[in-house]
Amino acid sequence: MSAVATEVGTLRLATAGSVDDGKSTLVGRLLHDSKSVLADQLESISRTGTPDLALLTDGLRAEREQGITIDVAHRYFATPRRRFILADTPGHVQYTRNMVTGASTAELTIILVDARNGVVEQTRRHAAIAALLRVPHVVLAVNKMDLVGYEESAFAAIAAQFDALAAELGITRVTAVPVSALAGDNVVEPSARMDWYGGPTVLEHLETVEVAAESPDAPARLPVQYVIRHDGIRYYAGQLVSGTLRVGDAVTVHPSGRTSTVTALDVLGAAVDVAPAGASLTVRLADELDVARGDLIAPDERAPTATRDLRGAVCHLADRPLVVGQRVLVRHTTRTVRAVVRSLGPAERLTANDLGEAVLRTAEPVVVDDYAAIRRTGAFLLVDPVDGMTLTAGMAVC
Amino acid sequence: MTTTAETPYGLGHLDALESEAVHIFREVAGEFERPVILFSGGKDSILMLHLALKAFTPAPVPFPLLHVDTGHNFPEVIAYRDRAVAAHGLTLHVASVQEYIDRGVLRERPDGTRNPLQTVPLTEAIQHERFDAVFGGGRRDEEKARAKERVFSLRDEFSQWDPRRQRPELWQLYNGRHAPGEHVRVFPLSNWTELDVWQYIARENIELPEIYFAHRREVFDRGGMWLTAGDWGGPKDDETVEKRQVRYRTVGDMSCTGAVDSDAGTLDQVIAEITASRLTERGATRADDKLSEAAMEDRKREGYF
């Protein structure tokens, strides 16, 4: 078989956990045992003799000096069945924003717990973030099983505890795996020391878990990024962030509300009759409409919500606080609008890493979906209009 | 696009990477006044140009190219660059390291390497032409400091990168706000691996400079790498030239980019070779990254690509 013909799917995943939970060791083990670490990289982490797998993920000088992960690092590995993009995020409370960042594009998140400690406050926070960001799948990696004698009862108790927490938060798809990242049990290779466990290893699960980020029948959403004009024809360019689009579909251009029909679809040089979710494409419409960057093309049925009162769950990211009455820019799909913070909860002022709710009054309408239904048209950022700093991440509720 | 290989889980991995890169190009076209594509004639910049052509088809690419020319060029690569510029009706800006050396602004390093000397001409070209978005072909899989890089990376007037003060980047909502004098480095290939690049080049049948494929060449050994003899200053007296069957895995300044022994003469053979390789492309071929643990981090902080 030609290497060229091998097209596989991609899974985007995030990891959450602290140094103490062995997160870096787990990630290092995944990379190492899936043979994604090459000789020169191994050499650079083996200066003291045996390789320290945790060092594979610490990229910056400050991180190596302090022995902690500060920022989100992206790692890439592949097996014959799938390709993986891993956002490796630090776990402590003061890095909640980094966890939120990693989870924002993840289809699966691995939450680590120490088998000796079980579900702790930090685990609750990680699970809450996975639920808030609507990460469709959660893997609970119960690590350091070697330190509890590989006992089934220890694992079962923690898995049950986490299931209760997940149910409370509305997380439906949880897979718990007993592992020892240090010894390599159940990360890539099945453990010979836990024959009571009949489930998949972490990697087997990552390779086979079914990921359909949105439900297959989600309505089409095409935020217009750019208008390509050529030979007197206007092509509306964008990425189909949800649903499928077909030639002949009756569509509405938001927020103007004008209607038309799709007459042509072109996926990067190839004319198609139907385009799948995720494709970057251009669309032509039957009618001469004034369509610009920031508009949203959507089918007439199951229309999105146009509103000037944007409500959502938020995570505050910046070191400077967010306060009621503050002027901000709302960055949503391909649109940026001015807004004022009307109200905040649970406090009138959010500081870095706080989770809460916000209501914004926007200068122009934004066209949103409930984040729980469609991530890409429900997600928004608040940006400081003065220096462009990214302040807050938001998930629309409507 | 030749095929939309739909896996049970949506787009195939190459289609997903292609779509993501095109989305990034179009975001920049929609948000910035004066973008530019860094173009060295290496495979990653050739891939960027190919994706930009697709992103704006049937119209031409709405950005010029900028080549930071170290003066130590492979002739095949310069010929390729000029053909590409002519074929697609593009504008080419050249920032010349040699010119800075001739003017006495930059000094040649004792090791003869000009890679770190590119930062000043690059930064000044950006300031002079008032480019506000600068596309680079950097990939996160290349190097561990790059693994922490954003897709949209804000730089001050000195092009400096501060890894501790990066903007959080969530979903596919890129924040391109910047003050006058600042610019944004944009990395549309962030999520591609070396293997993805080659698989995609093969799928799309993209032409590359010949030096990426096995050929006989006069080389000499320096620090465990095969360097090409040339006017740039190699070999030294104690180094001997020999003829070997080699190819380049990366293309950069001749003085610090090594060739690897190879019989891979076709794209499929190159892909098979990379799949079996036990070295990363930078580990195998870049002398400048062997200098220290944080060599790339330090160069990036100073405004390097």
XYZ file of C-alpha atoms in Angstrom:
703
model
C 0.000 0.000 0.000
C 1.297 3.426 -0.870
C 2.030 5.620 2.112
C 0.193 8.388 0.298
C -3.136 6.611 0.298
C -3.326 6.282 4.083
C -5.853 8.863 5.259
C -6.840 8.394 8.860
C -8.961 10.413 11.249
C -7.658 12.817 13.861
C -8.476 12.926 17.557
C -7.823 16.144 19.436
C -7.334 15.540 23.127
C -6.305 17.434 26.233
C -4.738 16.249 29.439
C -5.415 17.703 32.861
C -3.582 16.872 36.035
C -0.681 18.150 38.089
C 2.947 17.146 38.232
C 2.128 15.174 41.349
C -0.441 13.091 39.492
C 2.182 12.013 36.988
C 0.617 13.770 34.012
C 3.893 14.538 32.263
C 4.996 10.953 32.821
C 1.736 9.684 31.318
C 2.110 11.916 28.263
C 5.767 10.961 27.957
C 4.781 7.302 28.179
C 2.139 7.702 25.435
C 4.685 9.374 23.161
C 7.492 6.979 24.033
C 5.574 3.708 23.860
C 3.808 4.703 20.628
C 7.322 5.265 19.225
C 6.768 8.973 18.651
C 9.962 9.924 20.465
C 13.033 9.836 18.295
C 16.621 9.101 19.205
C 17.843 12.701 19.428
C 14.906 13.661 21.670
C 15.547 10.664 23.921
C 19.192 11.636 24.146
C 18.291 15.154 25.245
C 16.172 13.890 28.175
C 18.632 11.160 29.176
C 21.499 13.346 30.311
C 21.438 11.723 33.726
C 21.315 8.176 32.390
C 17.789 6.815 32.154
C 15.271 8.946 30.222
C 13.002 11.134 32.357
C 9.777 10.956 30.341
C 8.336 13.982 32.125
C 10.982 16.181 30.508
C 9.594 15.468 27.048
C 6.783 17.934 27.573
C 8.546 20.841 29.225
C 9.578 23.106 26.403
C 10.625 26.425 27.878
C 13.695 27.297 29.869
C 11.625 28.500 32.822
C 9.680 25.265 32.856
C 12.797 23.134 32.954
C 14.325 25.328 35.623
C 11.247 25.244 37.840
C 10.276 21.676 36.967
C 6.689 22.683 36.178
C 4.545 22.989 33.088
C 3.412 26.596 32.656
C 1.907 26.839 29.229
C -0.132 24.660 26.900
C 2.169 22.484 24.801
C 0.998 20.709 21.690
C 2.241 17.196 20.998
C 1.715 15.045 17.956
C 1.697 11.315 17.694
C 0.156 8.749 15.434
C -0.673 5.095 15.233
C -1.755 3.250 12.086
C -5.365 3.797 13.164
C -5.422 7.444 14.087
C -3.498 10.662 14.368
C -3.484 12.579 17.651
C -3.127 16.246 18.528
C -2.574 16.508 22.246
C -2.859 19.749 24.210
C -0.834 19.179 27.342
C -1.971 21.577 30.065
C -0.801 22.253 33.599
C -3.197 21.311 36.342
C -3.018 23.700 39.268
C -5.804 26.159 40.012
C -3.716 29.128 38.893
C -3.505 27.526 35.451
C -7.238 26.943 35.009
C -7.130 29.256 31.993
C -4.625 26.965 30.299
C -6.824 23.981 30.941
C -9.785 25.839 29.464
C -7.649 26.683 26.431
C -6.656 23.048 25.913
C -10.211 21.809 26.390
C -11.691 24.324 23.938
C -10.671 22.301 20.888
C -10.559 18.866 22.507
C -12.864 15.999 21.634
C -11.600 14.041 24.611
C -9.927 14.936 27.857
C -7.823 12.720 30.108
C -8.225 13.549 33.786
C -5.576 12.071 36.043
C -5.996 11.117 39.649
C -3.522 9.615 42.069
C -4.803 6.174 43.120
C -3.698 6.926 46.700
C -5.779 10.108 46.928
C -8.797 9.419 44.733
C -11.112 12.233 43.639
C -9.827 15.475 45.142
C -10.730 19.146 44.777
C -8.562 19.462 41.694
C -10.321 16.502 40.053
C -13.658 18.253 40.593
C -12.303 21.347 38.919
C -10.973 19.418 35.932
C -14.286 17.603 35.513
C -16.204 20.879 35.810
C -14.072 22.413 33.053
C -14.596 19.396 30.777
C -18.337 19.730 31.348
C -18.319 23.514 30.861
C -16.336 23.323 27.623
C -18.521 20.414 26.440
C -15.660 18.049 25.790
C -17.596 15.028 24.501
C -15.470 12.273 26.103
C -13.649 11.976 29.409
C -11.028 9.373 30.319
C -10.337 8.994 34.015
C -6.783 7.683 34.341
C -6.343 6.314 37.845
C -2.579 6.555 38.046
C 0.032 5.125 40.391
C -1.766 1.798 40.707
C 1.639 0.332 41.553
C 1.527 2.292 44.824
C -1.779 0.698 45.893
C -0.661 -2.842 45.101
C -2.623 -2.922 41.815
C -5.750 -3.522 43.925
C -9.068 -3.680 42.064
C -10.972 -2.336 45.063
C -8.944 0.884 45.116
C -9.676 1.472 41.439
C -13.350 0.560 41.695
C -13.940 2.956 44.572
C -12.384 5.891 42.700
C -14.200 5.060 39.455
C -17.523 4.979 41.327
C -16.735 8.280 43.042
C -15.941 9.899 39.702
C -19.039 8.458 38.015
C -21.182 10.156 40.631
C -19.371 13.445 40.040
C -19.719 13.090 36.252
C -23.438 12.401 36.530
C -23.841 15.533 38.655
C -22.059 17.593 35.979
C -23.864 16.020 33.024
C -20.805 14.236 31.610
C -22.171 11.091 29.998
C -19.229 9.411 28.342
C -16.631 8.409 30.921
C -14.075 5.617 30.589
C -11.964 4.799 33.652
C -8.620 3.035 33.218
C -6.268 1.842 36.002
C -2.704 2.738 35.016
C 0.832 3.139 36.187
C 2.433 5.692 33.890
C 5.826 5.146 35.484
C 5.774 1.359 35.024
C 3.834 1.468 31.760
C 0.768 -0.495 32.903
C -2.311 0.010 30.673
C -1.029 3.154 28.971
C -0.060 1.575 25.669
C 0.524 -2.065 26.642
C -2.030 -4.058 28.673
C -0.911 -4.673 32.249
C 0.049 -8.159 33.339
C -0.432 -7.089 36.947
C -4.116 -6.141 36.731
C -5.792 -9.103 35.060
C -9.007 -8.152 36.849
C -9.291 -5.221 34.424
C -10.905 -6.237 31.150
C -11.136 -2.819 29.450
C -8.924 -1.086 26.889
C -5.576 0.550 27.583
C -5.539 4.350 27.368
C -4.118 4.271 23.833
C -6.528 1.567 22.643
C -9.394 3.719 23.855
C -7.982 6.815 22.138
C -7.683 4.843 18.901
C -11.210 3.516 18.891
C -13.439 6.021 20.700
C -16.095 7.337 18.371
C -15.837 11.092 18.030
C -18.565 12.990 16.333
C -18.007 16.422 17.835
C -21.447 17.683 16.885
C -24.484 15.531 16.351
C -24.552 14.465 12.676
C -27.864 16.186 12.044
C -26.724 19.577 13.411
C -27.809 22.502 11.201
C -25.331 24.049 8.754
C -23.409 27.143 9.857
C -21.069 29.065 7.577
C -19.480 32.208 9.057
C -18.259 34.318 6.128
C -14.539 35.003 6.478
C -13.734 36.771 3.269
C -15.353 37.699 -0.038
C -13.374 36.601 -3.094
C -14.235 38.696 -6.157
C -13.155 37.350 -9.523
C -14.421 38.032 -13.059
C -17.392 39.897 -11.641
C -18.450 36.959 -9.455
C -18.609 37.024 -5.646
C -17.526 33.885 -3.809
C -18.240 33.808 -0.060
C -15.348 32.020 1.619
C -15.509 30.328 5.003
C -15.256 27.126 6.984
C -18.432 25.092 7.428
C -18.318 24.869 11.217
C -21.394 22.691 11.580
C -23.738 20.525 9.502
C -23.636 19.880 5.772
C -24.403 22.307 2.966
C -25.873 21.362 -0.424
C -26.331 23.090 -3.735
C -29.998 24.108 -3.846
C -30.291 24.730 -0.090
C -32.489 27.686 0.884
C -30.390 29.882 3.172
C -30.630 33.067 5.207
C -27.780 35.531 5.562
C -27.583 36.765 9.167
C -27.920 39.274 10.691
C -29.567 41.035 7.698
C -32.139 38.244 7.346
C -32.044 38.264 3.543
C -32.734 34.900 1.898
C -31.322 33.184 -1.164
C -30.378 29.792 -2.589
C -26.976 28.080 -2.804
C -26.099 27.825 -6.513
C -22.506 26.539 -6.269
C -20.148 25.046 -3.706
C -16.425 24.825 -4.250
C -14.069 23.018 -1.866
C -10.632 24.519 -2.582
C -10.800 24.216 -6.341
C -13.229 21.283 -6.699
C -16.916 21.907 -7.398
C -19.098 19.730 -5.160
C -22.843 19.178 -4.654
C -22.539 18.649 -0.919
C -19.890 19.813 1.554
C -19.208 18.149 4.923
C -18.735 19.825 8.311
C -15.207 21.103 8.763
C -14.559 21.876 5.091
C -13.153 25.233 4.015
C -15.148 26.237 0.975
C -16.677 29.006 -1.097
C -20.374 29.404 -1.762
C -22.216 31.313 -4.462
C -25.764 32.524 -3.976
C -28.559 32.989 -6.525
C -29.228 36.592 -5.531
C -27.035 39.689 -5.444
C -26.900 40.307 -1.716
C -24.621 42.521 0.314
C -22.700 39.793 2.149
C -19.525 40.657 4.070
C -17.056 39.219 6.569
C -18.846 38.683 9.855
C -22.113 37.498 8.307
C -23.407 33.992 8.933
C -24.998 31.837 6.233
C -27.415 29.249 7.655
C -30.395 27.240 6.421
C -33.853 28.767 6.874
C -34.829 25.908 9.175
C -33.413 25.801 12.723
C -32.092 29.334 12.532
C -29.530 30.683 15.011
C -30.427 33.406 17.508
C -29.714 37.040 16.707
C -29.360 39.039 19.900
C -27.831 42.147 21.442
C -28.047 40.624 24.910
C -25.389 37.945 24.932
C -25.393 35.646 27.969
C -22.961 32.901 28.713
C -20.784 30.949 31.055
C -17.307 32.480 31.216
C -13.769 31.747 32.298
C -11.670 34.810 32.997
C -8.213 34.487 31.460
C -6.344 37.757 31.920
C -4.378 38.970 34.933
C -6.376 42.216 34.947
C -9.939 41.761 36.253
C -13.252 41.975 34.402
C -15.803 44.272 36.034
C -19.423 45.241 35.507
C -19.664 48.288 33.251
C -16.407 47.539 31.424
C -16.236 48.203 27.670
C -15.020 45.229 25.682
C -14.927 43.783 22.191
C -16.796 40.551 21.604
C -14.941 38.280 19.221
C -17.449 35.754 17.887
C -17.160 33.578 14.728
C -15.787 36.031 12.140
C -17.435 39.041 13.752
C -16.092 41.544 16.265
C -18.550 43.916 17.973
C -18.344 46.456 20.771
C -20.085 45.608 24.022
C -20.461 46.541 27.651
C -20.469 44.099 30.565
C -24.000 44.329 32.025
C -23.697 41.824 34.811
C -21.371 39.206 36.179
C -21.792 36.281 38.528
C -21.176 35.004 41.059
C -19.261 38.231 41.890
C -19.295 41.731 40.327
C -15.667 41.269 39.436
C -13.873 38.290 37.930
C -10.154 37.698 38.300
C -7.818 35.327 36.481
C -8.957 31.695 36.432
C -12.445 32.499 37.809
C -15.399 30.645 36.349
C -18.722 32.484 36.264
C -21.545 33.916 34.177
C -21.781 37.128 32.210
C -24.387 39.183 30.377
C -23.200 41.574 27.698
C -25.031 44.279 25.789
C -23.613 44.460 22.274
C -23.596 47.479 19.954
C -24.767 45.330 17.040
C -26.495 41.982 16.971
C -24.470 38.794 17.277
C -25.865 35.609 15.730
C -25.257 32.743 18.119
C -26.190 29.187 18.938
C -26.283 27.642 22.342
C -22.700 26.483 22.986
C -24.043 23.123 24.158
C -25.554 22.570 20.700
C -22.830 24.005 18.421
C -19.438 24.854 19.893
C -18.068 27.000 17.070
C -21.056 29.381 16.892
C -21.557 29.422 20.660
C -17.978 30.287 21.612
C -16.830 33.875 22.080
C -13.943 35.877 23.526
C -13.885 39.224 25.283
C -11.000 41.400 24.138
C -9.672 44.640 25.619
C -10.350 47.377 23.025
C -7.325 49.392 24.185
C -4.449 46.914 23.818
C -6.091 43.872 22.255
C -5.493 41.619 25.267
C -7.669 38.487 25.335
C -9.616 38.847 28.581
C -12.296 36.206 28.920
C -13.593 33.054 27.229
C -17.361 32.726 26.882
C -19.852 30.009 26.032
C -23.223 31.318 24.920
C -26.427 30.218 26.571
C -29.567 30.877 24.563
C -8.691 19.172 -3.417
C -8.324 15.822 -5.112
C -10.455 13.742 -2.782
C -12.474 14.347 0.308
C -11.400 11.211 2.106
C -14.109 11.003 4.714
C -13.268 8.750 7.586
C -16.072 7.606 9.886
C -15.129 10.547 12.108
C -15.260 13.366 9.600
C -12.541 14.754 7.400
C -9.394 12.707 6.850
C -6.361 14.086 8.634
C -4.854 15.769 5.577
C -8.172 17.360 4.613
C -8.606 18.579 8.191
C -5.115 20.125 8.238
C -5.677 21.702 4.830
C -9.018 23.157 5.895
C -7.519 24.541 9.098
C -4.631 26.214 7.243
C -6.978 27.730 4.661
C -9.177 29.042 7.481
C -6.107 30.750 8.975
C -5.107 32.340 5.640
C -8.613 33.682 5.147
C -8.809 35.051 8.698
C -5.653 37.041 8.037
C -6.954 38.281 4.675
C -10.096 39.466 6.460
C -8.430 41.112 9.457
C -5.111 42.624 8.329
C -3.996 45.394 5.971
C -0.522 44.269 4.857
C 0.179 40.547 5.256
C 3.226 38.845 3.769
C 4.298 35.205 3.371
C 7.856 34.290 4.400
C 9.198 32.239 1.532
C 12.575 30.501 1.590
C 11.996 27.945 -1.152
C 12.012 25.222 1.499
C 9.233 22.635 1.574
C 7.250 24.274 4.383
C 7.113 27.644 2.628
C 6.251 25.931 -0.668
C 3.422 24.183 1.160
C 2.230 27.530 2.587
C 2.119 29.047 -0.884
C 0.189 26.047 -2.228
C -2.391 26.403 0.567
C -2.653 30.162 0.006
C -3.310 29.569 -3.704
C -6.117 27.177 -2.766
C -7.558 29.527 -0.138
C -8.197 32.328 -2.622
C -8.913 30.404 -5.818
C -10.088 31.435 -8.398
C -8.560 34.821 -7.483
C -4.794 35.262 -7.059
C -3.077 35.190 -3.651
C -3.579 38.665 -2.148
C -0.180 38.729 -0.367
C 3.420 39.261 -1.494
C 6.337 36.992 -0.527
C 9.353 37.925 1.603
C 12.607 36.012 1.292
C 15.300 36.557 3.914
C 18.343 35.733 1.818
C 21.391 34.593 3.808
C 23.582 34.754 0.691
C 24.457 31.079 1.231
C 21.839 29.686 -1.079
C 21.367 26.447 -2.909
C 21.071 27.535 -6.570
C 18.254 25.023 -7.155
C 16.234 26.695 -4.420
C 16.658 30.226 -5.774
C 15.688 28.980 -9.247
C 12.584 27.385 -7.753
C 11.692 30.614 -5.914
C 11.918 32.682 -9.074
C 9.844 30.206 -11.078
C 7.126 30.194 -8.404
C 6.990 33.997 -8.270
C 6.666 34.217 -12.066
C 4.139 31.377 -12.361
C 1.700 32.888 -9.861
C 2.206 36.578 -10.640
C 3.454 37.332 -7.117
C 5.508 40.200 -5.737
C 8.784 39.175 -4.088
C 10.560 41.209 -1.406
C 14.124 40.199 -0.566
C 15.903 41.091 2.692
C 19.599 40.419 2.149
C 21.928 39.370 4.969
C 24.895 39.962 2.644
C 23.872 43.595 2.216
C 23.834 44.077 6.006
C 27.293 42.526 6.231
C 28.585 44.729 3.386
C 27.237 47.837 5.136
C 28.929 46.748 8.361
C 25.653 46.509 10.287
C 26.057 42.771 10.817
C 29.288 40.903 11.380
C 30.077 37.414 10.140
C 30.197 34.882 12.990
C 33.348 32.874 13.667
C 31.559 29.625 12.793
C 30.435 31.071 9.445
C 26.761 30.398 10.205
C 24.396 33.064 8.977
C 21.153 31.612 10.328
C 21.027 33.830 13.455
C 21.955 36.849 11.299
C 18.580 36.676 9.557
C 16.683 38.206 12.472
C 17.733 41.836 11.915
C 17.051 41.984 8.142
C 13.738 40.196 8.746
C 12.668 42.634 11.469
C 13.707 45.689 9.494
C 11.927 44.488 6.355
C 8.765 44.046 8.414
C 9.108 47.564 9.860
C 10.062 49.194 6.565
C 7.270 47.641 4.540
C 4.854 48.003 7.489
C 3.808 44.357 7.259
C 1.227 43.652 9.963
C 0.835 39.884 9.552
C 3.798 37.673 8.668
C 3.109 34.058 7.725
C 5.815 31.632 8.818
C 6.086 27.921 8.078
C 7.039 26.941 11.642
C 5.476 23.752 12.964
C 4.950 22.825 16.615
C 6.374 19.344 16.107
C 9.754 20.762 15.053
C 11.108 21.831 18.379
C 10.015 22.147 22.002
C 9.909 25.951 22.186
C 7.807 25.920 19.027
C 5.419 23.469 20.726
C 4.356 26.396 22.933
C 3.798 28.822 20.073
C 0.377 30.233 19.176
C -1.114 30.262 15.681
C -1.342 34.071 15.983
C 1.780 35.234 17.830
C 2.028 38.933 18.750
C 5.435 40.617 18.305
C 6.587 44.040 19.416
C 8.457 46.509 17.210
C 11.657 44.518 17.748
C 9.836 41.328 16.724
C 10.457 39.885 20.189
C 8.569 36.818 21.384
C 7.785 36.607 25.089
C 6.605 33.073 25.884
C 5.354 34.119 29.332
C 3.072 36.810 27.926
C 1.367 34.976 25.086
C -2.341 35.504 24.540
C -4.472 32.489 25.329
C -5.785 31.000 22.074
C -9.115 29.222 22.309
C -11.300 27.406 19.799
C -10.504 28.735 16.317
C -10.996 32.348 17.468
C -7.706 34.017 16.587
C -7.014 37.425 18.104
C -5.097 39.613 15.653
C -5.440 42.956 17.474
C -2.147 44.820 17.548
C -0.855 48.366 18.050
C 0.875 50.367 15.300
C 4.447 49.084 14.928
C 3.540 45.679 16.327
C 2.828 42.747 14.080
C 1.507 39.225 14.304
C 3.434 36.146 13.229
C 0.967 33.637 11.828
C 1.704 29.903 11.632
C -0.820 28.104 9.416
C 1.173 24.840 9.582
C 1.214 24.764 13.406
C -0.479 21.373 13.635
C 1.310 19.644 10.756
C 4.045 17.080 11.346
C 6.942 16.414 8.988
C 5.176 13.271 7.795
C 1.910 15.173 7.161
C 3.826 17.680 5.051
C 5.319 14.950 2.870
C 2.080 12.983 2.586
C 0.244 16.121 1.522
C 2.951 17.117 -0.959
C 2.628 13.641 -2.476
C -1.170 13.766 -2.532
C -1.235 17.171 -4.182
C 1.706 16.398 -6.440
C 3.514 19.607 -5.431
C 6.825 20.237 -7.168
C 9.870 20.687 -4.876
C 13.481 21.751 -5.476
C 15.574 18.765 -6.573
C 17.801 18.824 -3.472
C 15.016 17.173 -1.419
C 15.608 13.973 -3.389
C 18.646 11.693 -3.439
C 21.475 12.884 -5.673
C 25.294 12.675 -5.813
C 26.904 15.689 -4.201
C 30.328 16.807 -2.970
C 30.074 17.040 0.804
C 32.292 17.060 3.854
C 31.737 16.067 7.459
C 31.403 18.751 10.151
C 30.042 17.879 13.579
C 28.445 14.690 12.286
C 26.592 16.395 9.420
C 27.210 16.360 5.669
C 27.675 19.954 4.518
C 27.930 21.098 0.914
C 31.249 22.603 -0.107
C 30.905 26.135 -1.383
C 31.892 29.790 -1.370
C 30.371 30.243 2.078
C 33.532 28.941 3.735
C 33.650 25.194 3.785
C 35.543 22.931 3.906
C 38.352 24.035 6.207
C 41.859 22.621 5.823
C 41.338 19.600 8.032
C 38.040 18.656 6.376
C 37.987 16.411 3.316
C 35.453 16.513 0.525
C 33.903 13.323 -0.775
C 31.104 12.436 -3.170
C 28.066 10.835 -1.567
C 24.459 9.933 -2.379
C 22.466 12.367 -0.184
C 19.301 14.393 0.087
C 18.204 17.350 2.225
C 15.465 16.943 4.824
C 15.332 20.676 5.517
C 16.563 23.608 3.465
C 18.178 26.596 5.102
C 21.480 28.392 5.153
C 24.103 26.192 3.451
C 26.568 26.654 6.285
C 24.415 24.977 8.932
C 22.007 22.734 7.035
C 23.210 19.177 6.678
C 22.314 16.551 4.099
C 21.491 12.972 5.056
C 22.677 9.807 3.325
C 19.739 8.652 1.254
C 18.646 6.661 -1.765
C 15.134 8.150 -1.686
C 14.563 9.473 -5.183
C 10.759 9.730 -5.194
C 8.104 11.122 -2.834
C 6.994 7.632 -1.816
C 10.580 6.683 -1.009
C 11.047 9.878 1.006
C 7.893 9.120 2.994
C 9.074 5.566 3.657
C 12.454 6.924 4.792
C 10.932 9.464 7.195
C 8.571 6.864 8.632
C 11.558 4.673 9.477
C 13.846 7.497 10.674
C 14.931 7.540 14.286
C 15.977 11.217 14.235
C 13.850 14.374 14.052
C 14.459 16.567 11.017
C 16.106 19.312 13.076
C 18.179 16.827 15.058
C 19.420 15.293 11.834
C 20.147 18.421 9.864
C 20.401 21.639 11.863
C 23.667 22.605 13.458
C 22.191 25.759 15.014
C 19.764 23.769 17.164
C 22.551 21.643 18.580
C 24.134 24.674 20.233
C 22.132 24.450 23.448
C 18.981 23.147 25.048
C 17.205 26.462 24.457
C 18.818 27.563 21.173
C 15.519 27.900 19.351
C 13.783 29.562 22.314
C 16.539 32.167 22.457
C 16.423 32.872 18.719
C 12.629 33.086 18.781
C 12.719 35.593 21.649
C 14.961 37.771 19.502
C 12.520 37.750 16.622
C 13.647 34.772 14.552
C 11.134 32.925 12.355
